[in-house]
């Protein structure tokens, strides 16, 4: 079967790889260079416990994808000879107030009752671990099974897989319209001509609404990176002021991330960067002396209920996988599996009902 994927980010490339393994002829259409939008801008945290998600279907969905990740990346690394920086470093969530401490301790108990790991670390123990910690930090929750991946290396590996396995990447190509005939998907119109296929998957992130009504909208995030050394920080610190992500090689600390409802307003702002650096100072004050490497921004694809949109649409042979908000990197393996199973053998995983596009009707 021949398929077209509109959008070459982490979700689109992961789906393309799964379908390629199943023998499908796949073309990915990307307006810019593949993977250089939200996927490139992300932090790469695999953090369903640290995110503070409420127990339920979506939390279970995220845990399932986190459990898939090690196999996902190790297989991809063998296929491409690219180390994608997967690191089960654990994530520390500091409490900056009595209320935050109470909520984090409650979360630990809930997770422990579910059979998940998590424990409280007091301020004295934190002071013995770091050169200095913020004056308001009362302690922290540690979730040792949460992890990270270097999202840029992951995108690079997926791109290499695609190019080496015959997946066609139409970069710098605008898909202007999905052509529908008698209620069925027919083709995709681009500035370079009309492309026909047996099916189409919309994975265009924050831009997905251009192709089908799916209630996806952008939430802008600004980020920065600084130099670090191995003695500066031992794992991700994910707090209410900022999150700090040391890469596995300790050459870079990613600081994130702001959230703004400003549409597709591009660029870093003074306000956004100040928020990041104040968050850094409130968490690990000594790191403000470090050298700045880079600042950037991106647009998360959000929905009204902050859940993704995955599965069939009302148009035959037109599928969708978007709206992953803060969890696009984390949910790439499970989304690719669900969509490829749906298309290749018409298997509708029970999760798809929860994330159906029709829930907004």
mmCIF file of C-alpha atoms in Angstrom:
data_model
loop_
_atom_site.group_PDB
_atom_site.id
_atom_site.type_symbol
_atom_site.label_atom_id
_atom_site.label_comp_id
_atom_site.label_asym_id
_atom_site.label_seq_id
_atom_site.Cartn_x
_atom_site.Cartn_y
_atom_site.Cartn_z
ATOM 1 C CA UNK A 1 0.000 0.000 0.000
ATOM 2 C CA UNK A 2 1.070 3.553 -0.676
ATOM 3 C CA UNK A 3 0.680 6.169 2.034
ATOM 4 C CA UNK A 4 1.303 9.887 2.411
ATOM 5 C CA UNK A 5 2.162 11.468 5.753
ATOM 6 C CA UNK A 6 1.698 15.239 6.044
ATOM 7 C CA UNK A 7 4.185 16.453 8.635
ATOM 8 C CA UNK A 8 7.726 15.210 9.189
ATOM 9 C CA UNK A 9 8.168 15.600 12.929
ATOM 10 C CA UNK A 10 8.759 12.897 15.534
ATOM 11 C CA UNK A 11 5.241 11.512 15.137
ATOM 12 C CA UNK A 12 5.257 11.475 11.326
ATOM 13 C CA UNK A 13 8.733 9.957 11.057
ATOM 14 C CA UNK A 14 8.017 7.304 13.701
ATOM 15 C CA UNK A 15 4.831 6.262 11.899
ATOM 16 C CA UNK A 16 6.666 6.238 8.560
ATOM 17 C CA UNK A 17 9.292 3.902 10.033
ATOM 18 C CA UNK A 18 6.670 1.475 11.409
ATOM 19 C CA UNK A 19 4.767 1.362 8.118
ATOM 20 C CA UNK A 20 8.011 0.933 6.168
ATOM 21 C CA UNK A 21 8.825 -2.127 8.290
ATOM 22 C CA UNK A 22 5.414 -3.523 7.317
ATOM 23 C CA UNK A 23 6.200 -3.116 3.614
ATOM 24 C CA UNK A 24 4.285 0.083 2.888
ATOM 25 C CA UNK A 25 5.476 2.632 0.316
ATOM 26 C CA UNK A 26 5.564 5.852 2.350
ATOM 27 C CA UNK A 27 6.053 9.494 1.385
ATOM 28 C CA UNK A 28 6.467 12.220 4.014
ATOM 29 C CA UNK A 29 5.577 15.793 3.025
ATOM 30 C CA UNK A 30 7.222 18.475 5.168
ATOM 31 C CA UNK A 31 6.961 22.248 4.753
ATOM 32 C CA UNK A 32 10.467 22.815 6.110
ATOM 33 C CA UNK A 33 13.231 20.321 6.893
ATOM 34 C CA UNK A 34 11.994 17.159 8.594
ATOM 35 C CA UNK A 35 11.915 17.289 12.371
ATOM 36 C CA UNK A 36 12.887 20.945 12.727
ATOM 37 C CA UNK A 37 9.653 22.273 14.266
ATOM 38 C CA UNK A 38 8.244 21.230 17.678
ATOM 39 C CA UNK A 39 10.263 17.989 17.701
ATOM 40 C CA UNK A 40 13.553 19.892 17.447
ATOM 41 C CA UNK A 41 12.449 22.423 20.077
ATOM 42 C CA UNK A 42 11.436 19.869 22.716
ATOM 43 C CA UNK A 43 13.265 18.918 25.896
ATOM 44 C CA UNK A 44 13.122 15.164 25.377
ATOM 45 C CA UNK A 45 11.771 14.271 28.806
ATOM 46 C CA UNK A 46 10.002 10.922 29.173
ATOM 47 C CA UNK A 47 8.201 11.959 32.311
ATOM 48 C CA UNK A 48 4.658 10.676 32.885
ATOM 49 C CA UNK A 49 5.195 10.521 36.647
ATOM 50 C CA UNK A 50 7.028 13.825 36.973
ATOM 51 C CA UNK A 51 4.489 15.646 34.783
ATOM 52 C CA UNK A 52 1.885 15.132 37.478
ATOM 53 C CA UNK A 53 -0.677 13.548 35.176
ATOM 54 C CA UNK A 54 -3.845 12.389 36.899
ATOM 55 C CA UNK A 55 -4.182 8.589 37.178
ATOM 56 C CA UNK A 56 -6.406 7.305 34.408
ATOM 57 C CA UNK A 57 -6.424 6.308 30.753
ATOM 58 C CA UNK A 58 -3.994 8.975 29.530
ATOM 59 C CA UNK A 59 -1.538 8.380 32.371
ATOM 60 C CA UNK A 60 -1.583 4.640 31.593
ATOM 61 C CA UNK A 61 -1.084 5.455 27.897
ATOM 62 C CA UNK A 62 1.994 7.543 28.720
ATOM 63 C CA UNK A 63 3.411 4.875 31.035
ATOM 64 C CA UNK A 64 2.972 2.256 28.310
ATOM 65 C CA UNK A 65 4.878 4.395 25.815
ATOM 66 C CA UNK A 66 7.629 5.103 28.354
ATOM 67 C CA UNK A 67 8.002 1.349 28.808
ATOM 68 C CA UNK A 68 8.322 0.932 25.021
ATOM 69 C CA UNK A 69 11.024 3.572 24.699
ATOM 70 C CA UNK A 70 14.160 1.624 25.547
ATOM 71 C CA UNK A 71 13.425 -1.035 22.918
ATOM 72 C CA UNK A 72 12.337 1.674 20.466
ATOM 73 C CA UNK A 73 15.616 3.585 20.705
ATOM 74 C CA UNK A 74 17.942 0.577 20.945
ATOM 75 C CA UNK A 75 16.459 -0.880 17.766
ATOM 76 C CA UNK A 76 16.749 2.474 16.009
ATOM 77 C CA UNK A 77 20.350 2.847 17.180
ATOM 78 C CA UNK A 78 21.233 -0.557 15.693
ATOM 79 C CA UNK A 79 19.550 0.428 12.425
ATOM 80 C CA UNK A 80 21.334 3.787 12.116
ATOM 81 C CA UNK A 81 24.510 3.628 14.261
ATOM 82 C CA UNK A 82 23.407 6.851 15.972
ATOM 83 C CA UNK A 83 23.390 7.077 19.780
ATOM 84 C CA UNK A 84 20.229 9.068 20.559
ATOM 85 C CA UNK A 85 21.147 9.876 24.168
ATOM 86 C CA UNK A 86 18.511 7.746 25.890
ATOM 87 C CA UNK A 87 19.144 7.978 29.635
ATOM 88 C CA UNK A 88 17.049 6.570 32.450
ATOM 89 C CA UNK A 89 18.417 9.249 34.742
ATOM 90 C CA UNK A 90 15.330 9.654 36.908
ATOM 91 C CA UNK A 91 13.661 13.011 37.498
ATOM 92 C CA UNK A 92 13.719 15.153 40.622
ATOM 93 C CA UNK A 93 10.694 17.401 41.282
ATOM 94 C CA UNK A 94 11.513 20.108 43.860
ATOM 95 C CA UNK A 95 8.907 21.663 46.135
ATOM 96 C CA UNK A 96 9.109 25.468 46.445
ATOM 97 C CA UNK A 97 6.264 25.749 48.965
ATOM 98 C CA UNK A 98 4.442 23.798 51.644
ATOM 99 C CA UNK A 99 1.562 23.247 49.214
ATOM 100 C CA UNK A 100 3.887 21.837 46.523
ATOM 101 C CA UNK A 101 5.506 19.540 49.096
ATOM 102 C CA UNK A 102 2.094 18.208 50.139
ATOM 103 C CA UNK A 103 1.032 17.572 46.530
ATOM 104 C CA UNK A 104 4.301 15.843 45.628
ATOM 105 C CA UNK A 105 4.131 13.573 48.679
ATOM 106 C CA UNK A 106 0.531 12.708 47.750
ATOM 107 C CA UNK A 107 1.675 11.895 44.202
ATOM 108 C CA UNK A 108 4.415 9.609 45.520
ATOM 109 C CA UNK A 109 1.882 7.726 47.647
ATOM 110 C CA UNK A 110 -0.567 7.345 44.753
ATOM 111 C CA UNK A 111 2.189 6.091 42.456
ATOM 112 C CA UNK A 112 3.556 3.711 45.099
ATOM 113 C CA UNK A 113 0.046 2.302 45.595
ATOM 114 C CA UNK A 114 -0.043 1.680 41.822
ATOM 115 C CA UNK A 115 3.242 -0.225 41.997
ATOM 116 C CA UNK A 116 5.310 2.636 40.592
ATOM 117 C CA UNK A 117 8.572 3.934 42.052
ATOM 118 C CA UNK A 118 8.958 7.289 43.766
ATOM 119 C CA UNK A 119 10.344 8.643 47.024
ATOM 120 C CA UNK A 120 10.803 11.889 48.947
ATOM 121 C CA UNK A 121 14.265 13.429 49.421
ATOM 122 C CA UNK A 122 14.655 16.059 52.154
ATOM 123 C CA UNK A 123 16.478 19.362 51.798
ATOM 124 C CA UNK A 124 19.518 18.223 53.787
ATOM 125 C CA UNK A 125 20.108 15.371 51.352
ATOM 126 C CA UNK A 126 19.741 17.721 48.394
ATOM 127 C CA UNK A 127 22.253 20.153 49.936
ATOM 128 C CA UNK A 128 24.743 17.318 50.182
ATOM 129 C CA UNK A 129 24.263 16.503 46.500
ATOM 130 C CA UNK A 130 24.444 19.934 44.811
ATOM 131 C CA UNK A 131 26.759 22.927 45.231
ATOM 132 C CA UNK A 132 23.784 25.074 46.186
ATOM 133 C CA UNK A 133 20.022 24.795 45.881
ATOM 134 C CA UNK A 134 17.357 27.484 45.826
ATOM 135 C CA UNK A 135 16.536 28.986 49.237
ATOM 136 C CA UNK A 136 12.827 28.118 48.925
ATOM 137 C CA UNK A 137 13.295 24.426 48.054
ATOM 138 C CA UNK A 138 11.935 22.276 50.889
ATOM 139 C CA UNK A 139 12.809 18.898 49.406
ATOM 140 C CA UNK A 140 11.985 16.964 46.250
ATOM 141 C CA UNK A 141 10.188 13.941 44.869
ATOM 142 C CA UNK A 142 12.381 11.521 42.946
ATOM 143 C CA UNK A 143 10.825 9.415 40.189
ATOM 144 C CA UNK A 144 13.680 7.085 39.164
ATOM 145 C CA UNK A 145 11.907 5.431 36.222
ATOM 146 C CA UNK A 146 11.296 8.649 34.320
ATOM 147 C CA UNK A 147 13.940 9.209 31.652
ATOM 148 C CA UNK A 148 15.054 11.343 28.734
ATOM 149 C CA UNK A 149 16.237 11.155 25.152
ATOM 150 C CA UNK A 150 18.112 13.757 23.139
ATOM 151 C CA UNK A 151 15.248 14.685 20.835
ATOM 152 C CA UNK A 152 17.528 16.220 18.190
ATOM 153 C CA UNK A 153 19.632 13.072 17.973
ATOM 154 C CA UNK A 154 16.440 11.004 17.850
ATOM 155 C CA UNK A 155 15.142 13.058 14.929
ATOM 156 C CA UNK A 156 18.523 12.729 13.192
ATOM 157 C CA UNK A 157 18.365 8.939 13.573
ATOM 158 C CA UNK A 158 14.782 8.717 12.284
ATOM 159 C CA UNK A 159 15.732 10.884 9.308
ATOM 160 C CA UNK A 160 18.705 8.640 8.557
ATOM 161 C CA UNK A 161 16.486 5.555 8.785
ATOM 162 C CA UNK A 162 13.995 7.095 6.353
ATOM 163 C CA UNK A 163 16.625 8.042 3.786
ATOM 164 C CA UNK A 164 18.353 4.660 3.992
ATOM 165 C CA UNK A 165 15.156 2.570 3.748
ATOM 166 C CA UNK A 166 13.453 4.177 0.770
ATOM 167 C CA UNK A 167 10.981 6.445 2.586
ATOM 168 C CA UNK A 168 10.528 9.482 0.348
ATOM 169 C CA UNK A 169 11.027 12.773 2.205
ATOM 170 C CA UNK A 170 9.543 15.715 0.317
ATOM 171 C CA UNK A 171 11.086 18.549 2.298
ATOM 172 C CA UNK A 172 10.388 22.254 1.753
ATOM 173 C CA UNK A 173 7.134 21.188 0.123
ATOM 174 C CA UNK A 174 3.812 22.755 1.061
ATOM 175 C CA UNK A 175 0.793 20.472 1.202
ATOM 176 C CA UNK A 176 -2.003 22.890 0.380
ATOM 177 C CA UNK A 177 -5.036 20.592 0.403
ATOM 178 C CA UNK A 178 -6.243 17.096 1.142
ATOM 179 C CA UNK A 179 -8.453 16.140 -1.806
ATOM 180 C CA UNK A 180 -11.704 14.351 -0.908
ATOM 181 C CA UNK A 181 -13.948 12.636 -3.463
ATOM 182 C CA UNK A 182 -17.372 11.232 -2.458
ATOM 183 C CA UNK A 183 -16.368 11.173 1.207
ATOM 184 C CA UNK A 184 -13.140 9.284 0.524
ATOM 185 C CA UNK A 185 -9.565 10.504 0.670
ATOM 186 C CA UNK A 186 -8.118 10.712 -2.846
ATOM 187 C CA UNK A 187 -4.858 12.678 -2.974
ATOM 188 C CA UNK A 188 -2.817 15.553 -1.584
ATOM 189 C CA UNK A 189 -2.380 18.766 -3.527
ATOM 190 C CA UNK A 190 1.051 20.368 -3.185
ATOM 191 C CA UNK A 191 2.734 23.330 -4.827
ATOM 192 C CA UNK A 192 4.646 20.760 -6.867
ATOM 193 C CA UNK A 193 1.574 18.880 -8.065
ATOM 194 C CA UNK A 194 -1.031 16.350 -6.949
ATOM 195 C CA UNK A 195 0.161 13.186 -5.174
ATOM 196 C CA UNK A 196 -2.163 10.179 -5.045
ATOM 197 C CA UNK A 197 -1.999 7.390 -2.472
ATOM 198 C CA UNK A 198 -4.118 4.710 -0.822
ATOM 199 C CA UNK A 199 -4.273 6.603 2.443
ATOM 200 C CA UNK A 200 -3.067 9.769 4.154
ATOM 201 C CA UNK A 201 -2.066 10.524 7.749
ATOM 202 C CA UNK A 202 -2.089 14.074 9.102
ATOM 203 C CA UNK A 203 0.765 14.530 11.579
ATOM 204 C CA UNK A 204 1.285 18.265 11.115
ATOM 205 C CA UNK A 205 1.408 19.178 14.801
ATOM 206 C CA UNK A 206 0.197 22.675 15.598
ATOM 207 C CA UNK A 207 -0.568 23.197 11.890
ATOM 208 C CA UNK A 208 -2.928 20.198 11.578
ATOM 209 C CA UNK A 209 -6.066 22.349 11.649
ATOM 210 C CA UNK A 210 -5.147 23.554 8.155
ATOM 211 C CA UNK A 211 -6.081 20.135 6.753
ATOM 212 C CA UNK A 212 -9.000 18.981 8.886
ATOM 213 C CA UNK A 213 -11.085 20.337 11.773
ATOM 214 C CA UNK A 214 -9.357 18.726 14.741
ATOM 215 C CA UNK A 215 -9.357 21.504 17.404
ATOM 216 C CA UNK A 216 -5.554 21.660 17.539
ATOM 217 C CA UNK A 217 -3.941 25.003 18.325
ATOM 218 C CA UNK A 218 -0.385 26.221 19.116
ATOM 219 C CA UNK A 219 1.037 26.904 22.560
ATOM 220 C CA UNK A 220 4.372 28.643 22.233
ATOM 221 C CA UNK A 221 7.332 27.618 24.376
ATOM 222 C CA UNK A 222 10.726 29.295 24.758
ATOM 223 C CA UNK A 223 13.887 27.454 25.817
ATOM 224 C CA UNK A 224 17.601 27.965 26.369
ATOM 225 C CA UNK A 225 20.754 25.896 26.810
ATOM 226 C CA UNK A 226 23.958 26.490 28.791
ATOM 227 C CA UNK A 227 27.328 24.809 29.324
ATOM 228 C CA UNK A 228 27.699 22.356 32.205
ATOM 229 C CA UNK A 229 30.155 19.775 33.502
ATOM 230 C CA UNK A 230 29.477 16.375 35.067
ATOM 231 C CA UNK A 231 29.766 17.721 38.632
ATOM 232 C CA UNK A 232 27.064 20.354 38.131
ATOM 233 C CA UNK A 233 23.890 18.255 37.988
ATOM 234 C CA UNK A 234 23.248 14.508 38.034
ATOM 235 C CA UNK A 235 19.717 14.188 36.595
ATOM 236 C CA UNK A 236 16.728 16.137 35.310
ATOM 237 C CA UNK A 237 15.227 18.603 37.786
ATOM 238 C CA UNK A 238 11.612 19.340 36.867
ATOM 239 C CA UNK A 239 10.054 22.031 39.015
ATOM 240 C CA UNK A 240 7.342 24.676 38.823
ATOM 241 C CA UNK A 241 9.926 27.408 38.166
ATOM 242 C CA UNK A 242 11.706 25.676 35.258
ATOM 243 C CA UNK A 243 12.965 22.302 34.162
ATOM 244 C CA UNK A 244 16.668 21.561 33.840
ATOM 245 C CA UNK A 245 17.762 18.739 31.542
ATOM 246 C CA UNK A 246 21.441 17.727 31.531
ATOM 247 C CA UNK A 247 22.297 15.746 28.426
ATOM 248 C CA UNK A 248 23.928 12.363 28.861
ATOM 249 C CA UNK A 249 27.357 13.655 27.770
ATOM 250 C CA UNK A 250 27.157 16.580 30.260
ATOM 251 C CA UNK A 251 28.043 19.122 27.578
ATOM 252 C CA UNK A 252 24.675 20.858 27.613
ATOM 253 C CA UNK A 253 21.877 21.772 30.005
ATOM 254 C CA UNK A 254 18.490 22.474 28.435
ATOM 255 C CA UNK A 255 16.290 24.937 30.352
ATOM 256 C CA UNK A 256 12.577 25.087 29.695
ATOM 257 C CA UNK A 257 9.946 26.018 29.126
ATOM 258 C CA UNK A 258 7.507 28.880 28.942
ATOM 259 C CA UNK A 259 3.896 28.506 27.805
ATOM 260 C CA UNK A 260 2.062 31.261 25.948
ATOM 261 C CA UNK A 261 -1.150 31.451 23.955
ATOM 262 C CA UNK A 262 0.160 33.832 21.276
ATOM 263 C CA UNK A 263 -0.679 31.908 18.118
ATOM 264 C CA UNK A 264 2.264 31.474 15.771
ATOM 265 C CA UNK A 265 4.161 34.536 17.013
ATOM 266 C CA UNK A 266 7.801 33.720 16.299
ATOM 267 C CA UNK A 267 10.948 34.630 18.196
ATOM 268 C CA UNK A 268 12.336 34.642 21.729
ATOM 269 C CA UNK A 269 11.155 37.388 24.068
ATOM 270 C CA UNK A 270 12.976 39.122 26.910
ATOM 271 C CA UNK A 271 10.078 38.147 29.190
ATOM 272 C CA UNK A 272 10.331 34.481 28.200
ATOM 273 C CA UNK A 273 14.078 34.241 28.672
ATOM 274 C CA UNK A 274 13.906 36.082 32.001
ATOM 275 C CA UNK A 275 11.395 33.506 33.200
ATOM 276 C CA UNK A 276 13.762 30.679 32.250
ATOM 277 C CA UNK A 277 16.815 32.208 33.894
ATOM 278 C CA UNK A 278 14.916 33.174 37.060
ATOM 279 C CA UNK A 279 13.715 29.572 37.229
ATOM 280 C CA UNK A 280 17.294 28.359 36.868
ATOM 281 C CA UNK A 281 18.471 30.703 39.628
ATOM 282 C CA UNK A 282 15.628 29.635 41.937
ATOM 283 C CA UNK A 283 16.574 25.973 41.487
ATOM 284 C CA UNK A 284 20.377 25.749 41.211
ATOM 285 C CA UNK A 285 21.730 29.297 41.745
ATOM 286 C CA UNK A 286 25.358 28.487 40.928
ATOM 287 C CA UNK A 287 24.468 27.651 37.329
ATOM 288 C CA UNK A 288 23.753 31.299 36.452
ATOM 289 C CA UNK A 289 27.518 31.719 36.045
ATOM 290 C CA UNK A 290 27.573 29.291 33.117
ATOM 291 C CA UNK A 291 27.989 30.223 29.452
ATOM 292 C CA UNK A 292 24.854 30.518 27.326
ATOM 293 C CA UNK A 293 24.842 28.206 24.290
ATOM 294 C CA UNK A 294 21.545 28.811 22.516
ATOM 295 C CA UNK A 295 17.986 30.127 22.797
ATOM 296 C CA UNK A 296 15.030 28.916 20.738
ATOM 297 C CA UNK A 297 11.259 28.529 20.627
ATOM 298 C CA UNK A 298 8.617 26.169 19.289
ATOM 299 C CA UNK A 299 4.879 25.590 19.021
ATOM 300 C CA UNK A 300 3.313 22.688 20.921
ATOM 301 C CA UNK A 301 0.179 21.201 19.340
ATOM 302 C CA UNK A 302 -2.518 21.399 22.024
ATOM 303 C CA UNK A 303 -6.222 20.526 22.177
ATOM 304 C CA UNK A 304 -9.010 21.812 24.475
ATOM 305 C CA UNK A 305 -8.695 18.787 26.786
ATOM 306 C CA UNK A 306 -4.899 18.516 26.328
ATOM 307 C CA UNK A 307 -5.211 14.984 24.964
ATOM 308 C CA UNK A 308 -3.915 13.893 21.546
ATOM 309 C CA UNK A 309 -6.055 13.238 18.484
ATOM 310 C CA UNK A 310 -5.209 9.790 17.089
ATOM 311 C CA UNK A 311 -7.007 7.426 14.735
ATOM 312 C CA UNK A 312 -9.554 7.456 11.936
ATOM 313 C CA UNK A 313 -11.438 10.514 10.719
ATOM 314 C CA UNK A 314 -14.912 10.678 9.166
ATOM 315 C CA UNK A 315 -13.200 10.565 5.771
ATOM 316 C CA UNK A 316 -12.329 7.073 4.607
ATOM 317 C CA UNK A 317 -8.567 6.405 4.348
ATOM 318 C CA UNK A 318 -7.719 9.705 6.070
ATOM 319 C CA UNK A 319 -6.082 9.271 9.476
ATOM 320 C CA UNK A 320 -4.729 11.674 12.067
ATOM 321 C CA UNK A 321 -2.069 11.685 14.799
ATOM 322 C CA UNK A 322 -1.567 15.107 16.357
ATOM 323 C CA UNK A 323 -2.261 17.240 19.438
ATOM 324 C CA UNK A 324 0.351 15.556 21.645
ATOM 325 C CA UNK A 325 1.007 18.863 23.467
ATOM 326 C CA UNK A 326 3.928 18.372 25.904
ATOM 327 C CA UNK A 327 4.312 14.647 25.249
ATOM 328 C CA UNK A 328 5.096 14.252 21.552
ATOM 329 C CA UNK A 329 8.522 12.709 22.128
ATOM 330 C CA UNK A 330 7.262 10.383 24.874
ATOM 331 C CA UNK A 331 4.256 9.201 22.846
ATOM 332 C CA UNK A 332 6.032 8.618 19.527
ATOM 333 C CA UNK A 333 6.513 4.819 19.933
ATOM 334 C CA UNK A 334 2.954 4.035 21.005
ATOM 335 C CA UNK A 335 1.374 6.419 18.485
ATOM 336 C CA UNK A 336 3.360 4.835 15.657
ATOM 337 C CA UNK A 337 2.266 1.376 16.801
ATOM 338 C CA UNK A 338 -1.418 2.293 17.079
ATOM 339 C CA UNK A 339 -1.579 4.026 13.698
ATOM 340 C CA UNK A 340 0.396 1.349 11.837
ATOM 341 C CA UNK A 341 -1.790 -1.404 13.329
ATOM 342 C CA UNK A 342 -4.904 0.543 12.365
ATOM 343 C CA UNK A 343 -3.811 1.002 8.762
ATOM 344 C CA UNK A 344 -2.035 -2.286 8.120
ATOM 345 C CA UNK A 345 -4.501 -4.686 9.722
ATOM 346 C CA UNK A 346 -7.458 -2.486 10.688
ATOM 347 C CA UNK A 347 -6.857 -3.165 14.382
ATOM 348 C CA UNK A 348 -8.420 -0.453 16.557
ATOM 349 C CA UNK A 349 -6.600 -0.369 19.865
ATOM 350 C CA UNK A 350 -8.973 0.462 22.768
ATOM 351 C CA UNK A 351 -6.922 3.624 23.440
ATOM 352 C CA UNK A 352 -8.133 5.105 20.148
ATOM 353 C CA UNK A 353 -11.658 5.627 21.457
ATOM 354 C CA UNK A 354 -10.292 7.987 24.119
ATOM 355 C CA UNK A 355 -8.354 10.023 21.556
ATOM 356 C CA UNK A 356 -10.905 10.036 18.732
ATOM 357 C CA UNK A 357 -11.340 13.232 16.722
ATOM 358 C CA UNK A 358 -15.091 12.814 17.216
ATOM 359 C CA UNK A 359 -14.921 13.517 20.949
ATOM 360 C CA UNK A 360 -15.151 17.241 20.139
ATOM 361 C CA UNK A 361 -18.427 16.900 18.251
#
